[in-house]
PDB file of C-alpha atoms in Angstrom:
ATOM      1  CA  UNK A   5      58.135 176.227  89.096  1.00 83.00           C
ATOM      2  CA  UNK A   6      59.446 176.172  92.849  1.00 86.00           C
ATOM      3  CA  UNK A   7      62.148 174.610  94.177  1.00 87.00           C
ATOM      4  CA  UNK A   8      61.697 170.427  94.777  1.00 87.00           C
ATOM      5  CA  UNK A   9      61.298 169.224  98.386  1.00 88.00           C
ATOM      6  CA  UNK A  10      62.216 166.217  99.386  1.00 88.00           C
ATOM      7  CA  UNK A  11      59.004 164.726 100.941  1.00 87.00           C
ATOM      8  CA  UNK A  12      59.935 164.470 104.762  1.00 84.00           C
ATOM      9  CA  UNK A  13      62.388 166.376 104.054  1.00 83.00           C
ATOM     10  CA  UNK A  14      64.444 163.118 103.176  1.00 89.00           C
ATOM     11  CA  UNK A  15      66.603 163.472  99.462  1.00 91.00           C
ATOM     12  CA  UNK A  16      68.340 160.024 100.156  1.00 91.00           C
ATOM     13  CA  UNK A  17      68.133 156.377  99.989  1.00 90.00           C
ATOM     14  CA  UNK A  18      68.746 154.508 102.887  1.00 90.00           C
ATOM     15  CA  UNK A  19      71.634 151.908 103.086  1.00 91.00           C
ATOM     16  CA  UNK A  20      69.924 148.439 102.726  1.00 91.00           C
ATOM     17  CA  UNK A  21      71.411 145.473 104.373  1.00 91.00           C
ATOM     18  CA  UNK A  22      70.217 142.321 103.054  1.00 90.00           C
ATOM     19  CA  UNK A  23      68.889 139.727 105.199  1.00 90.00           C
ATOM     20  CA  UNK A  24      70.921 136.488 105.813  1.00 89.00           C
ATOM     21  CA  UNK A  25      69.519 133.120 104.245  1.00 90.00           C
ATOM     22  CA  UNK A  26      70.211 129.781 105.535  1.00 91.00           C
ATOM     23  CA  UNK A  27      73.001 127.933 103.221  1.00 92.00           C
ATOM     24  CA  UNK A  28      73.426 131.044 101.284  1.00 91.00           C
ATOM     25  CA  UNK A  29      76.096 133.709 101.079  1.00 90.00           C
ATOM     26  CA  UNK A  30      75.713 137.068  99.789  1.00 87.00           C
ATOM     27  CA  UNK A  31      77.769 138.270  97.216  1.00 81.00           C
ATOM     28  CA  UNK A  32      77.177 142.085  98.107  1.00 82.00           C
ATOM     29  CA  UNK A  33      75.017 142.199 100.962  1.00 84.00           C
ATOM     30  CA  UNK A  34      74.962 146.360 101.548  1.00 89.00           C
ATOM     31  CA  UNK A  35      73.350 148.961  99.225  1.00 89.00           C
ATOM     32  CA  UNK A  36      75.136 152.272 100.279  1.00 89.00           C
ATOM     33  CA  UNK A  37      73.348 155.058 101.836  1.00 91.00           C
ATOM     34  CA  UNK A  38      72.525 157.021  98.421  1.00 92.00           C
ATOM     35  CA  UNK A  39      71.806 161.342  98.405  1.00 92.00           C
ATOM     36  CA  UNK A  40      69.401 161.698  95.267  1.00 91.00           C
ATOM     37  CA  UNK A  41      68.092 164.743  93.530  1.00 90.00           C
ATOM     38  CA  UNK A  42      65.250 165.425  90.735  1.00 88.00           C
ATOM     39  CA  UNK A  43      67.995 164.639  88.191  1.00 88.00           C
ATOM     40  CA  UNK A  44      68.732 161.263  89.782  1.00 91.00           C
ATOM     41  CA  UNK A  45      67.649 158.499  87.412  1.00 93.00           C
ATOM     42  CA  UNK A  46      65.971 155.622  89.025  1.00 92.00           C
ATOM     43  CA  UNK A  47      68.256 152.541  89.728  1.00 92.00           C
ATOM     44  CA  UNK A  48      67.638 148.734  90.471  1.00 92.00           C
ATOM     45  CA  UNK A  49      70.009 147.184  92.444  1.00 90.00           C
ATOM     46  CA  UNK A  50      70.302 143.562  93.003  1.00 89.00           C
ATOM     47  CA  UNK A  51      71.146 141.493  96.209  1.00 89.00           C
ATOM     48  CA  UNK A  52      72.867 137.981  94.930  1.00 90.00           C
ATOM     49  CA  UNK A  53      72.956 135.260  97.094  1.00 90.00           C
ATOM     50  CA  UNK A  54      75.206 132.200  96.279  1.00 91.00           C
ATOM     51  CA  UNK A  55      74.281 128.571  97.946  1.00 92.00           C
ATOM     52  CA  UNK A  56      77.028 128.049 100.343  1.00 93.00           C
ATOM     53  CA  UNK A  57      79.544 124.781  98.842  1.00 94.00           C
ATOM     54  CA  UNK A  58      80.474 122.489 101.676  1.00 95.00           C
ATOM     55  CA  UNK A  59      84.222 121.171 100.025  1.00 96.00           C
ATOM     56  CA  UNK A  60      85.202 118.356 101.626  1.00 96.00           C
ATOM     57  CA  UNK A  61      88.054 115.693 100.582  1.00 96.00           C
ATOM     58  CA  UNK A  62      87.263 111.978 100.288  1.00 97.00           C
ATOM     59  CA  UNK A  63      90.105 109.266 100.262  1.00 96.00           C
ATOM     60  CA  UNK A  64      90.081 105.739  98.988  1.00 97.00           C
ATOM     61  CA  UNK A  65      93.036 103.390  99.912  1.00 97.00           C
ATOM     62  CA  UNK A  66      93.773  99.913  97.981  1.00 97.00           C
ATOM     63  CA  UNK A  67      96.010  97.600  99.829  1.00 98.00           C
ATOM     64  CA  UNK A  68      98.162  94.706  98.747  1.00 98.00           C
ATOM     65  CA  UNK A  69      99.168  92.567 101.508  1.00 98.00           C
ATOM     66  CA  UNK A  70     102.275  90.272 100.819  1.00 97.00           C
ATOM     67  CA  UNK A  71     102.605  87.337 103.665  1.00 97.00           C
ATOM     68  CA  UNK A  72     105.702  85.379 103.857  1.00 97.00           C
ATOM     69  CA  UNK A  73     105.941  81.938 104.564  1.00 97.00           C
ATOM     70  CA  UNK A  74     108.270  79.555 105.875  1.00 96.00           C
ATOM     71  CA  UNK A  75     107.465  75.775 105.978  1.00 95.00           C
ATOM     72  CA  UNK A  76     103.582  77.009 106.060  1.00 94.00           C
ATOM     73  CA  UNK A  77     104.117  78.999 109.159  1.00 95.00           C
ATOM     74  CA  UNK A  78     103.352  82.746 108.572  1.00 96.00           C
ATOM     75  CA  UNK A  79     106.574  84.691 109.613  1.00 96.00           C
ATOM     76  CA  UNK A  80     105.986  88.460 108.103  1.00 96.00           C
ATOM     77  CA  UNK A  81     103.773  90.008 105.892  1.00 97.00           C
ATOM     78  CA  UNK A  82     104.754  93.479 103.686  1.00 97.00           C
ATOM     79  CA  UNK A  83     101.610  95.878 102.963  1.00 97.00           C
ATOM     80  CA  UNK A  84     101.484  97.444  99.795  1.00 97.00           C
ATOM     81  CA  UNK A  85      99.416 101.060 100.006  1.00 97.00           C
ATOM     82  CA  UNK A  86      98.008 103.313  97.203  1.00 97.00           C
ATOM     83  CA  UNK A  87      95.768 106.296  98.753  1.00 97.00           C
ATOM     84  CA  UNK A  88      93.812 108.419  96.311  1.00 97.00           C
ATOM     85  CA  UNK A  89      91.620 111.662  97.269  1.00 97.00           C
ATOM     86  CA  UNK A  90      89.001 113.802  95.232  1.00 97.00           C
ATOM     87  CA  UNK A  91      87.650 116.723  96.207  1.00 97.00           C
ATOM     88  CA  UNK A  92      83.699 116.596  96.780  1.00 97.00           C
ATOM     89  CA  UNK A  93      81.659 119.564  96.595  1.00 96.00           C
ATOM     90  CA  UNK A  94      77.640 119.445  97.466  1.00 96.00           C
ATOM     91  CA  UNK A  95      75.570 122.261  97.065  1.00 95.00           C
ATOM     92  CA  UNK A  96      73.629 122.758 100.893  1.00 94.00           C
ATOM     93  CA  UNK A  97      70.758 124.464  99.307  1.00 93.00           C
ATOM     94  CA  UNK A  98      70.211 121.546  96.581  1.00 92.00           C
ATOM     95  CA  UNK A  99      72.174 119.138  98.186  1.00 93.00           C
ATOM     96  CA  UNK A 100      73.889 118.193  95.070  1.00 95.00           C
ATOM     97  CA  UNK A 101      77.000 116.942  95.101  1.00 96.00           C
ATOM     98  CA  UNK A 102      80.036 116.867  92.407  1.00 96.00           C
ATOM     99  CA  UNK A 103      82.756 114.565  92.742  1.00 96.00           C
ATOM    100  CA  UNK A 104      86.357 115.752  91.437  1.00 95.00           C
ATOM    101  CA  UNK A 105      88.690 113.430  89.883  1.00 96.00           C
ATOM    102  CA  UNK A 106      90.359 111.105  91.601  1.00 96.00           C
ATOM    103  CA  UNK A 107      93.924 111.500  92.360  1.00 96.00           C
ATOM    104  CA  UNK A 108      96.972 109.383  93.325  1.00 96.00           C
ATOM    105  CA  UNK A 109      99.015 110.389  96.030  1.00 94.00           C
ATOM    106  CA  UNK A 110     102.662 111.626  95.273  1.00 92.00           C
ATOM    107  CA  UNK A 111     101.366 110.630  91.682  1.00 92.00           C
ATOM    108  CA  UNK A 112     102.151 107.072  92.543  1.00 94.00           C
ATOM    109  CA  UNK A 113      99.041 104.574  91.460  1.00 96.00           C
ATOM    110  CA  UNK A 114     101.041 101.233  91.723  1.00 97.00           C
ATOM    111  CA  UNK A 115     101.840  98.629  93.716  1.00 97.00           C
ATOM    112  CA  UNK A 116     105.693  98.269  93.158  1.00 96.00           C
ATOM    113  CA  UNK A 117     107.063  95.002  92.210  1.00 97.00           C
ATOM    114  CA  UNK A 118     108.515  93.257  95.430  1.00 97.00           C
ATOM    115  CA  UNK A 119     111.821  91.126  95.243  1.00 97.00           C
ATOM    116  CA  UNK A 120     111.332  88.278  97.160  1.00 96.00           C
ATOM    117  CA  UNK A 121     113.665  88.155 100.259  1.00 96.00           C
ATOM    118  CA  UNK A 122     116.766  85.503 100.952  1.00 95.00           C
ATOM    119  CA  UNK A 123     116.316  83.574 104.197  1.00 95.00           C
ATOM    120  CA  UNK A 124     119.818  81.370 105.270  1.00 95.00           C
ATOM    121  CA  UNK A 125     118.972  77.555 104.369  1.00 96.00           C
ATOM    122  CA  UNK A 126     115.357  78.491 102.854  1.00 96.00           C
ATOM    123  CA  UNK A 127     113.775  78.244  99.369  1.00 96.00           C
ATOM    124  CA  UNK A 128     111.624  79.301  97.131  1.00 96.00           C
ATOM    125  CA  UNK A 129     109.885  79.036  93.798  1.00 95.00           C
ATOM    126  CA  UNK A 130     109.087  83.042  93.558  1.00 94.00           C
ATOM    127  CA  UNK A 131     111.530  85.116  92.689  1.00 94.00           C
ATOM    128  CA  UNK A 132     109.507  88.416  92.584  1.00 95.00           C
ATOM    129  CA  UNK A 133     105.828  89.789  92.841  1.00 97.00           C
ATOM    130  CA  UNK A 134     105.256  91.950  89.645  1.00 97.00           C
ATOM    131  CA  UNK A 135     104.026  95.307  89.915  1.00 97.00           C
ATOM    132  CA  UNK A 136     100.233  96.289  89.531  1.00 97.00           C
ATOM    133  CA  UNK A 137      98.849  99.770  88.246  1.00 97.00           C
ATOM    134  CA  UNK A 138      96.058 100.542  91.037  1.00 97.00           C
ATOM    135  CA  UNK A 139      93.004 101.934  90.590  1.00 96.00           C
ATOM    136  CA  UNK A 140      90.466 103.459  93.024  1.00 95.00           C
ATOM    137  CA  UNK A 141      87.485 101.318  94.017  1.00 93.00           C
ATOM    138  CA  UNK A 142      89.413  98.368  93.450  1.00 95.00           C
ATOM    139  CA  UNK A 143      89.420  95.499  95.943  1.00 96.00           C
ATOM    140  CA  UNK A 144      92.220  95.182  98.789  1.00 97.00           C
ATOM    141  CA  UNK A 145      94.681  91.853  97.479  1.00 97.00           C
ATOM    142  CA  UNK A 146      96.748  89.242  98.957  1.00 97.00           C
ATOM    143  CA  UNK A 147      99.672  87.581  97.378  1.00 97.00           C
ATOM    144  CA  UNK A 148     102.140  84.974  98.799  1.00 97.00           C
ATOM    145  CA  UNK A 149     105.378  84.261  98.602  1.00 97.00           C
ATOM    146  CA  UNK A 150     106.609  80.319 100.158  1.00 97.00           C
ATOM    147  CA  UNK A 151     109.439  79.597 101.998  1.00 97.00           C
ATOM    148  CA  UNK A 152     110.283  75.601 102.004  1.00 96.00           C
ATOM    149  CA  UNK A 153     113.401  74.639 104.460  1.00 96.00           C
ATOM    150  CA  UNK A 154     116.809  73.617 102.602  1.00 96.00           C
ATOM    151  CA  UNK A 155     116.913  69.983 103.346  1.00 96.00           C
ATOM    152  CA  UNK A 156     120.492  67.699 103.701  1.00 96.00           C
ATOM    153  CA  UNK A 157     119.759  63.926 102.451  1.00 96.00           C
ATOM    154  CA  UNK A 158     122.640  61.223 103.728  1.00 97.00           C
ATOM    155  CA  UNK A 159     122.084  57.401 103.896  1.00 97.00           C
ATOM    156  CA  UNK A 160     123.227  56.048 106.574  1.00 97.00           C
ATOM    157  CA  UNK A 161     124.459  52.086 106.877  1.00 97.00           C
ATOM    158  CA  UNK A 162     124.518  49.566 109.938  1.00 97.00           C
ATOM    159  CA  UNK A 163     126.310  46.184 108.818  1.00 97.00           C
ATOM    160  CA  UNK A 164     125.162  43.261 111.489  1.00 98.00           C
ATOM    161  CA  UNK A 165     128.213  40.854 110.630  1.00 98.00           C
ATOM    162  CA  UNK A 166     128.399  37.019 112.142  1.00 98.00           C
ATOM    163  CA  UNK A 167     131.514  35.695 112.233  1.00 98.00           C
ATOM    164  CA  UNK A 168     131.850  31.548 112.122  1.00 97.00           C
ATOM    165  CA  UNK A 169     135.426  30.118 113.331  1.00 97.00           C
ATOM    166  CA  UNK A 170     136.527  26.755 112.347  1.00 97.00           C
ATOM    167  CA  UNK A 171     138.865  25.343 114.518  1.00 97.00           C
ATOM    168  CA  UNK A 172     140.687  22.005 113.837  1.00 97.00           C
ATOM    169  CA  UNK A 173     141.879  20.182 117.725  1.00 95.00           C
ATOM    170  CA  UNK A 174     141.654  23.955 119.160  1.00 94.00           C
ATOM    171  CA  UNK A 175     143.739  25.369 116.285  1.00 97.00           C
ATOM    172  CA  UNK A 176     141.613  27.970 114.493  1.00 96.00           C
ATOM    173  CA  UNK A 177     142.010  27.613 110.802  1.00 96.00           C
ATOM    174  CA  UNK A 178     139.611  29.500 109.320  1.00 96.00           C
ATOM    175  CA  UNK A 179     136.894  32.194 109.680  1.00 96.00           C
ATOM    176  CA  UNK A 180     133.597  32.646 107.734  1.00 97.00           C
ATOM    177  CA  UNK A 181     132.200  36.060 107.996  1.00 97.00           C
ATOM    178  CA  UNK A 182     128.405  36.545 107.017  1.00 97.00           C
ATOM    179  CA  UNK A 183     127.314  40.349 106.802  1.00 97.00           C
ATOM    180  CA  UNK A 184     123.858  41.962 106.274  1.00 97.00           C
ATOM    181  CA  UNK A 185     124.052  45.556 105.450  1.00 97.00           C
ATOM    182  CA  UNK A 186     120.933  48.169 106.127  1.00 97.00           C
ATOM    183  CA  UNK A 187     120.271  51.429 104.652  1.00 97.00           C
ATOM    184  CA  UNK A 188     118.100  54.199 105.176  1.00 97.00           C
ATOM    185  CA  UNK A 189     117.949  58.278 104.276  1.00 98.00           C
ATOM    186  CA  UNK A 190     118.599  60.428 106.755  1.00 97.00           C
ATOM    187  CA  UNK A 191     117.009  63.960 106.348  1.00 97.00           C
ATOM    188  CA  UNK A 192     118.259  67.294 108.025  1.00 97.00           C
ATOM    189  CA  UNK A 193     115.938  70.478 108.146  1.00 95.00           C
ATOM    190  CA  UNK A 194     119.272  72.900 107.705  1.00 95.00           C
ATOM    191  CA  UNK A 195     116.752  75.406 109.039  1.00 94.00           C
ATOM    192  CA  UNK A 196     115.352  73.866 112.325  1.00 92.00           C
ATOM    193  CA  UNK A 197     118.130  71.154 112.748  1.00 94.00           C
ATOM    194  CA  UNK A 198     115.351  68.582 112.798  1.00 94.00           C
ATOM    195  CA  UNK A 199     116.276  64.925 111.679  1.00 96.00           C
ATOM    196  CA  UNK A 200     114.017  62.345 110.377  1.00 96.00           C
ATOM    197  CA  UNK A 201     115.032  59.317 109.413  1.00 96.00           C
ATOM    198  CA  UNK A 202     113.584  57.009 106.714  1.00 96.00           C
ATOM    199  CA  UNK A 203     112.854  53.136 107.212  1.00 97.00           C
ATOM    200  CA  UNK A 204     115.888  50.695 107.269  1.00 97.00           C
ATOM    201  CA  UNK A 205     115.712  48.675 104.347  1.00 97.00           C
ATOM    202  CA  UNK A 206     118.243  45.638 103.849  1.00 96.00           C
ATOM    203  CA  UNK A 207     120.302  45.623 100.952  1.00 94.00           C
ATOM    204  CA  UNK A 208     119.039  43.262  98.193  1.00 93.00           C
ATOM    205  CA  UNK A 209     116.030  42.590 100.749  1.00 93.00           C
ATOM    206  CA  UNK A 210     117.858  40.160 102.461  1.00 94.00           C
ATOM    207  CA  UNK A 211     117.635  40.806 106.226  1.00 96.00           C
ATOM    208  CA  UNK A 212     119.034  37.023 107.293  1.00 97.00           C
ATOM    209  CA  UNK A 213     122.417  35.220 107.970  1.00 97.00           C
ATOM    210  CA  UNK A 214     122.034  31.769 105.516  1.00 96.00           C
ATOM    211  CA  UNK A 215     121.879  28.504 107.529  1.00 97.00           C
ATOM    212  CA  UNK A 216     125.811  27.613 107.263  1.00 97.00           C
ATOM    213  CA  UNK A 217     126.782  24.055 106.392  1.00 96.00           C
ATOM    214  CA  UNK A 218     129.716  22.995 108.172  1.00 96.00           C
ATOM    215  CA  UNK A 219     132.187  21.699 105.740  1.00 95.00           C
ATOM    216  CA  UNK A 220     133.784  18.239 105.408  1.00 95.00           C
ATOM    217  CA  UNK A 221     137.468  18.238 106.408  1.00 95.00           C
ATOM    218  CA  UNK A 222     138.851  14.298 105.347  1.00 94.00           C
ATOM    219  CA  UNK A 223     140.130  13.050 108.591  1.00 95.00           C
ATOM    220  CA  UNK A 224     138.243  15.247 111.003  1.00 96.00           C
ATOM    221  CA  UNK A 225     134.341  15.242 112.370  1.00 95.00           C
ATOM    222  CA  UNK A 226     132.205  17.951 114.358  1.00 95.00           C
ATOM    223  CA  UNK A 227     129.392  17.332 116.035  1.00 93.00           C
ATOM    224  CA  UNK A 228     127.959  20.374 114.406  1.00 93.00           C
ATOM    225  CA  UNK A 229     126.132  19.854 110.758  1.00 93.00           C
ATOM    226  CA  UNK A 230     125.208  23.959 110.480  1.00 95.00           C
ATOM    227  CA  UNK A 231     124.519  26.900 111.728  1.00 96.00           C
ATOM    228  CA  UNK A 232     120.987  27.798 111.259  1.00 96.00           C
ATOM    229  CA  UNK A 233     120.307  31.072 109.748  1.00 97.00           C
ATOM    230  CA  UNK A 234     119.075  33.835 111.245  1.00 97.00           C
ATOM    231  CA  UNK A 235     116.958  37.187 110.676  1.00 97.00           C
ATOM    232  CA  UNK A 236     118.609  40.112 111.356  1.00 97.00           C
ATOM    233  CA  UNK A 237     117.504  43.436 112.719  1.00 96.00           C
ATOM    234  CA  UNK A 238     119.259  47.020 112.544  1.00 96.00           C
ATOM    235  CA  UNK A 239     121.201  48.145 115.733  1.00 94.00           C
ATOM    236  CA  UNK A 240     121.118  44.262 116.607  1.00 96.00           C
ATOM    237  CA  UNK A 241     125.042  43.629 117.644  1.00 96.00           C
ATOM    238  CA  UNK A 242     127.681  41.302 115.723  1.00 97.00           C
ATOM    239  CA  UNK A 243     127.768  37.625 116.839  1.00 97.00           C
ATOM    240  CA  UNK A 244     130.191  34.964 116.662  1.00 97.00           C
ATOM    241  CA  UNK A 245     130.084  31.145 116.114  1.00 96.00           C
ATOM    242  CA  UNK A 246     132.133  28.238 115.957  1.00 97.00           C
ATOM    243  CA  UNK A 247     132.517  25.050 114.261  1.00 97.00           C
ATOM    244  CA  UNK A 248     134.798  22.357 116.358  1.00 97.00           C
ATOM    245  CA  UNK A 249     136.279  19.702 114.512  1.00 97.00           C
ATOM    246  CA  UNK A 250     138.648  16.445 116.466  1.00 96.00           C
ATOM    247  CA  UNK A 251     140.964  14.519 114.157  1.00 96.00           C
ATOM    248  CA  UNK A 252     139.695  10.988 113.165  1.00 94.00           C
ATOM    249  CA  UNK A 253     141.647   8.379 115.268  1.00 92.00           C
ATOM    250  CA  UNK A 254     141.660   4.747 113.842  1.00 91.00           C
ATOM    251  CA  UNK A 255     142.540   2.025 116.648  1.00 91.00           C
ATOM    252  CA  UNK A 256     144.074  -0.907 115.930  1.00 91.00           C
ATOM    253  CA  UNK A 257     145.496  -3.623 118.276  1.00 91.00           C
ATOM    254  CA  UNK A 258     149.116  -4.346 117.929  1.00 92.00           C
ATOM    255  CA  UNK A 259     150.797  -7.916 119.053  1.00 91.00           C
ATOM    256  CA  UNK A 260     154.500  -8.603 119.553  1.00 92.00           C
ATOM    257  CA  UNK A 261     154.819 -12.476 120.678  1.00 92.00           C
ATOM    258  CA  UNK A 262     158.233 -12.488 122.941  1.00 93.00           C
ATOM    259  CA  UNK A 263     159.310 -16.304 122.908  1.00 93.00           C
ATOM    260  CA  UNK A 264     161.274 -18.136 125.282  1.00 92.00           C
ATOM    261  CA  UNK A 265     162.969 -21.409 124.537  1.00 92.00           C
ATOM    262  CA  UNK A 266     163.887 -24.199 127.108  1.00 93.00           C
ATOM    263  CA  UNK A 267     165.944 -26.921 125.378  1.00 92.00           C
ATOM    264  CA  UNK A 268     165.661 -30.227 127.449  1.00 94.00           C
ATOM    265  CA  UNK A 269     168.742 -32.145 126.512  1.00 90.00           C
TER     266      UNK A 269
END
């Protein structure tokens, strides 16, 4: 036997480069340049081409939204945030995609409990908002926490007095004094300052001086019989009145016969 010739005088393999695919990567895209020889076995080498993974990283926050309220009026609001992310992975050759799990930020997947805050001279029937485990997907919330102004109650009185004199020949000699007293609630917003008062309402629902009868004094007369009554109004202003009385005078004639005598002798 003679020597082996390569044919065309060529006793290698040429290096390969493998084509590039749309979406795909190549694991090992380059078969070496290769020197064979008689004793060279045959090989089969394979090019591997992966689908490329587009990784991408989805988030999902849930919100809780406290509002604060004072007399109905909104005056602050505290939000309340739990953000989650998972990594997403879809295949550009197949377009499938696979969702990782989902995970909490700082490892924190609740809504802490929220102490509600003091406000000078305002109230309220919450003390806290509990806390809430969170879960993604779930729905943003609202909560609410009421605020009612601290409110002072007084009454407050206005006495309307009338005051009827009885004087004997000038003399006073004695006073009657007739009083209607009025009440109502008085009602101070410590928080604004505002003031509303209630209706007056007379005490024992008598808002009237009684008719007065003047009185019978033995040996004196008026010319007045009473003093009619009168309704009386809050805010109106005291009054005065007077009963005159004269002494009775009883006239009587009184003789005193002077005599003279003239003797005739």
């Amino acid at each position: 036997y003679g020597e082996w010739i390569a044919e065309d005088g060529k006793d290698y393999w040429d290096e390969y480069k493998a084509k590039e695919l749309e979406n795909y990567e190549l694991e090992n895209g380059v078969v070496d340049k290769k020197k064979v020889t008689v004793d060279t076995p045959s090989e089969t080498v394979s090019i591997n081409y992966k689908a490329k993974v587009e990784t991408t990283t989805e988030y999902d926050t849930v919100k809780r939204v406290i509002g604060i309220y004072q007399d109905g009026k909104k005056v602050d609001e505290v939000t309340q945030v739990v953000e989650f992310s998972r990594e997403v992975k879809k295949n550009l050759v197949t377009g499938e995609t696979e969702y990782g799990e989902w995970v909490a930020k700082d490892g924190k997947d609740i809504w802490e409990a929220f102490d509600a805050p003091e406000y000078e001279n305002y109230t309220t029937d919450t003390v806290k908002i509990d806390n809430k485990t969170v879960k993604p997907g779930m729905e943003d919330e609202e909560a609410a926490i009421y605020y009612t102004s601290k409110v002072e109650t007084k009454t407050e009185y206005d006495t309307v007095k009338r005051v009827i004199s009885i004087y004997h020949d000038g003399k006073k000699v004695d006073e009657v004094t007739q009083s209607v007293t009025f009440s109502r609630e008085v009602k101070k917003n410590l928080a604004t300052g505002e003031v509303t008062y209630g209706e007056w309402v007379a005490k024992d629902g008598k808002d009237i001086w009684d008719a007065f009868d003047a009185p019978v004094y033995e040996n004196y007369t008026t010319d007045t019989v009473k003093i009619d009554n009168k309704t009386v109004k809050p805010g109106m202003e005291d009054e005065e009145a007077a009963i005159y009385y004269t002494s009775k005078v009883e006239t009587t004639t009184e003789y005193d016969t002077v005599k003279r005598v003239i003797g005739i002798y």
